[in-house]
XYZ file of C-alpha atoms in Angstrom:
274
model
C 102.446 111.190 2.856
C 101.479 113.721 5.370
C 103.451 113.230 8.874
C 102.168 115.718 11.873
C 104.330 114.099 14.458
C 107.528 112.109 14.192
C 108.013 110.147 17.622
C 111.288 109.016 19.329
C 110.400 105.941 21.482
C 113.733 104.203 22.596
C 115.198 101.742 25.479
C 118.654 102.699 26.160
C 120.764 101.319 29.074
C 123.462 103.333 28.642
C 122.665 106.387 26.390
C 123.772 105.359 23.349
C 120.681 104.133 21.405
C 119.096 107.497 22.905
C 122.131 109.108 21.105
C 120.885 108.152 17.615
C 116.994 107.192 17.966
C 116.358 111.212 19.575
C 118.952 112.221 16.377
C 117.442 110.600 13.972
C 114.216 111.259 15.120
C 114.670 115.223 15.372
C 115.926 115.333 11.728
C 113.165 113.335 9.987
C 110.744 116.374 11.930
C 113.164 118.631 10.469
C 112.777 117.576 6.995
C 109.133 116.459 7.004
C 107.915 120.080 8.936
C 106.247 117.987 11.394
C 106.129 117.605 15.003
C 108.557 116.271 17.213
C 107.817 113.957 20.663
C 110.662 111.299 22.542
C 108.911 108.863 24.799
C 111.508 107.098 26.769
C 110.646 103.370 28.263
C 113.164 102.681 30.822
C 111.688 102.915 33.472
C 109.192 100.314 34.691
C 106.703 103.445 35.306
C 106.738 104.100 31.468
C 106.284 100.703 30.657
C 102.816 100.091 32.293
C 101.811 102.933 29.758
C 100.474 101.806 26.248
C 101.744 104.007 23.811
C 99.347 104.098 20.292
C 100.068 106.013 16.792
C 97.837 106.759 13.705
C 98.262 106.962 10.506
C 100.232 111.158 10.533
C 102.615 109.463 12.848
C 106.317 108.427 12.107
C 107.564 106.027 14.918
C 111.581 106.130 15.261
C 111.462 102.844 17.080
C 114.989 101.554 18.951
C 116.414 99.291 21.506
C 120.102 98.290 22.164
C 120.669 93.951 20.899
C 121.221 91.846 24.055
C 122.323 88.026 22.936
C 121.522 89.217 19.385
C 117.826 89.841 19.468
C 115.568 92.361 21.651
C 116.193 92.572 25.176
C 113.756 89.450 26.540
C 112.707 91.422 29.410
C 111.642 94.546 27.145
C 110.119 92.122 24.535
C 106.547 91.776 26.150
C 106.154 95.214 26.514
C 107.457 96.584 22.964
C 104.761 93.297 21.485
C 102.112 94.190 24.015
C 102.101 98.137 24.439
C 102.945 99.376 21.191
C 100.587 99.576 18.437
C 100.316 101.745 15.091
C 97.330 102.138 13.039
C 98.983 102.439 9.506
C 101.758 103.955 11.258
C 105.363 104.248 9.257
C 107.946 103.027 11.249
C 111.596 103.269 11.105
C 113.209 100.716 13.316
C 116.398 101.033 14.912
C 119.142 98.600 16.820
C 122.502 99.228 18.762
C 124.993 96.598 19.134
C 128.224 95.925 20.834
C 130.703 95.625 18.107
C 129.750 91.633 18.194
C 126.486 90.982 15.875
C 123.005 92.133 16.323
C 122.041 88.443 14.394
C 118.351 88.763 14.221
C 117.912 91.810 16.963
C 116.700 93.933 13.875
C 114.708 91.776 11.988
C 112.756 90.959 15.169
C 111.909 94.580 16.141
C 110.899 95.011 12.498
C 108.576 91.864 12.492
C 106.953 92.994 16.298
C 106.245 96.755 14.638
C 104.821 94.775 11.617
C 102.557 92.926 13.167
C 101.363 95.521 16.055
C 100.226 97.740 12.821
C 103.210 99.800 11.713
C 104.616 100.183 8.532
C 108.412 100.178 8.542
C 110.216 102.198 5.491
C 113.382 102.077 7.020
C 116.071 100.335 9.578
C 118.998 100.910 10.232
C 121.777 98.991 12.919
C 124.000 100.496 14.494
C 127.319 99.870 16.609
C 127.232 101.422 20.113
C 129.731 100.949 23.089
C 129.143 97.585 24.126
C 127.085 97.774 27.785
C 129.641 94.909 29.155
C 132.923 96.700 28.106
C 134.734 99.992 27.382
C 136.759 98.775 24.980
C 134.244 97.144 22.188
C 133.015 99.689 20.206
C 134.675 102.230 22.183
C 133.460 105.945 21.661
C 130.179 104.883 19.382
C 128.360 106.262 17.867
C 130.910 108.356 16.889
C 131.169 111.550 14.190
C 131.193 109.043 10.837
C 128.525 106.942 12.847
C 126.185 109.740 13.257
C 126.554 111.150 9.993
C 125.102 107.771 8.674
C 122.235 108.635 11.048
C 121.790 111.800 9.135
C 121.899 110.053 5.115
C 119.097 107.807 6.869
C 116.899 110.519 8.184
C 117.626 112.326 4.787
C 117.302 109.075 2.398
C 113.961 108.412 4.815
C 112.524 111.636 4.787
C 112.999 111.771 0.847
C 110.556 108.332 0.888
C 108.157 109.219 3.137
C 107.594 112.815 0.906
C 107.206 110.210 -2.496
C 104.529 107.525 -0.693
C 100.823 108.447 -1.656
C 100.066 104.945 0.433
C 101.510 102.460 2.828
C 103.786 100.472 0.974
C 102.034 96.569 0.694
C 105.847 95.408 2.493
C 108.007 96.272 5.414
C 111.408 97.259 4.721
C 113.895 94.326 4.098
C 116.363 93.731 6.537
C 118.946 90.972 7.335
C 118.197 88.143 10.036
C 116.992 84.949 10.003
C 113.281 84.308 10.061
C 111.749 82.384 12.270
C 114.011 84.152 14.618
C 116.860 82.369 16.178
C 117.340 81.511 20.260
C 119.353 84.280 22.386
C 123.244 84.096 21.680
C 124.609 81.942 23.844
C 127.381 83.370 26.294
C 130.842 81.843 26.318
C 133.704 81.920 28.213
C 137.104 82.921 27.493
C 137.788 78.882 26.723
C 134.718 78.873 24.523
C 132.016 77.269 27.242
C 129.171 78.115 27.045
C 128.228 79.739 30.673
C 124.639 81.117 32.397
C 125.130 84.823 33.464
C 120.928 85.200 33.977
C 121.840 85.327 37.650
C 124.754 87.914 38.332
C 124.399 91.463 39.900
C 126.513 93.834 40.190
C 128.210 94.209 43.488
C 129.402 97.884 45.157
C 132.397 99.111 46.706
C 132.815 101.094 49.663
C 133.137 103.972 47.252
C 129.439 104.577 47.421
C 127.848 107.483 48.647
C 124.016 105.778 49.097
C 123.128 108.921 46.727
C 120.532 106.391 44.964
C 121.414 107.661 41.066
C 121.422 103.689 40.834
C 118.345 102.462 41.937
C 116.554 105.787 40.317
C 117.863 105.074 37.009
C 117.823 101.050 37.106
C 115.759 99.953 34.000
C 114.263 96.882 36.134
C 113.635 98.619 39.380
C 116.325 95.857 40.958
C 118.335 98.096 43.487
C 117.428 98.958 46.989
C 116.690 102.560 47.014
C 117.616 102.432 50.706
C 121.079 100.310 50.257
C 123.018 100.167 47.118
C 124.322 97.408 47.814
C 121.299 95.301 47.704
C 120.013 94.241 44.811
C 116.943 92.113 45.081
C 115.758 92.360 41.880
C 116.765 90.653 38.324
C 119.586 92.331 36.720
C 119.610 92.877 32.789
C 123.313 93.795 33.024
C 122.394 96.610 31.018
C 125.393 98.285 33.265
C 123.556 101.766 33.367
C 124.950 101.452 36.741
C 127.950 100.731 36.390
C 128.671 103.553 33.483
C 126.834 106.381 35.368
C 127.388 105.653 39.502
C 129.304 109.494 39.959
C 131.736 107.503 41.913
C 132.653 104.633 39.840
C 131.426 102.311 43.023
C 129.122 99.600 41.181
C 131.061 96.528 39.085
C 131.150 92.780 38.250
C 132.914 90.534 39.604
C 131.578 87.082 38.540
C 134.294 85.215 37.243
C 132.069 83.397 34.292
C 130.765 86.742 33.252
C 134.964 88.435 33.062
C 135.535 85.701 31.381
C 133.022 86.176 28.669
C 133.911 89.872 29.023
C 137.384 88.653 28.060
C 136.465 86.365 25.374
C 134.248 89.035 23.241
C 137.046 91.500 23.959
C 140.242 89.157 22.359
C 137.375 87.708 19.948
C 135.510 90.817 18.559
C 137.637 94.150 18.544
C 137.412 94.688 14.573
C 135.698 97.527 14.217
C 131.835 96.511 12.706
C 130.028 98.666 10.273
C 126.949 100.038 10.680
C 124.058 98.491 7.753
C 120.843 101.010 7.177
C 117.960 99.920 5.042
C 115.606 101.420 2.326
């Protein structure tokens, strides 16, 4: 098949599903001589835009797995806003060294259904947005070398399709999809964290990188320290204040911070699909 344009379009909290959607993106362009163009939805700016691909696109789709399926807040607009018209597809999901459980298989079944064609999938682990220590350093060199056999293994399908295949790529999950991963606490409780913010220290400078960057639009711009908004606990905030000045301190949410960090240190594979 013919691809003009391959497309990055990508939520990422903290950078590292950016890391490998732009990546992966940028070599499929590469290999197919076509076109290459990122749209970036994390701001609530972008998301009021409806984004629509034909049939000499290639959509590198990705968002990071919150409670094991897409974020619920980014769901409506990803279902809503995004549409293909015999569009291939090539979705893609980060995870925190726990499970992305059916995070995959429901971003493939949305792109399905809103008119894309996915060839492709791939998960992949990423420095978990709670901690520093799960999945520390992913995507790292063997990680993104993956990303590169997919973009090759990809590229070498699109090149051998004279049609849209009559199924989307097979991927593990469970179908229908499964309720949101439940958080626990250290003692194995399950706990609601829906309502924590983040809090700030007297470390802050009020230089607003916060509130500019935050995915939801939740932070004061005026006062850091306010946040009036809902909270994703994405922790984009908390990874990239300059000054180290925004944290949690909920003691439910440490202690499910604790719990996945004694419970789920093994380092995960990433699984890619053809």
């Amino acid at each position: 098949m013919n691809i003009k344009t391959v497309h990055a379009v990508y939520f990422s909290g903290t950078g590292t599903t950016e890391k490998v959607v732009t990546t992966l993106a940028k070599d499929l362009a590469e290999r197919l001589g076509a076109g290459y163009e990122a749209c970036c939805f994390n701001l609530p700016e972008a998301r009021k835009q409806a984004l629509s691909f034909g049939p000499e696109d290639l959509a590198v789709v990705g968002t990071p797995v919150y409670a094991g399926r897409v974020p619920n807040l980014l769901l409506p607009y990803i279902r809503d806003m995004i549409h293909g018209e015999g569009t291939l597809a090539v979705p893609v999901v980060l995870y925190g060294n726990r499970n992305y459980d059916d995070g995959l298989m429901e971003l493939r079944n949305v792109l399905r259904d809103n008119g894309f064609c996915p060839v492709s999938a791939g998960a992949f682990v990423g420095e978990h947005s709670f901690s520093r220590i799960l999945g520390a350093g992913r995507p790292d060199g063997e990680d993104m070398a993956l990303v590169g056999e997919l973009g090759e293994k990809t590229a070498d399908k699109v090149r051998g399709l004279t049609e849209l295949p009559g199924e989307a790529v097979h991927v593990n999950g469970c179908d229908p999809i499964r309720p949101y991963y439940t958080p626990r606490d250290r003692h194995g409780n399950p706990i609601n964290i829906l309502p924590v913010k983040p809090k700030t220290s007297d470390a802050c400078t009020q230089c607003g990188l916060c509130a500019q960057q935050c995915p939801l639009g939740a932070i004061d711009a005026e006062d850091a320290h306010q946040v009036p908004g809902k909270c994703m606990k994405c922790n984009r905030c908390v990874k990239h204040c300059p000054v180290g000045a925004k944290y949690f301190d909920d003691p439910a949410f440490l202690s499910h911070v604790a719990m996945l960090e004694q419970n789920f240190t093994e380092p995960k594979e990433n699984e890619v699909y053809l």
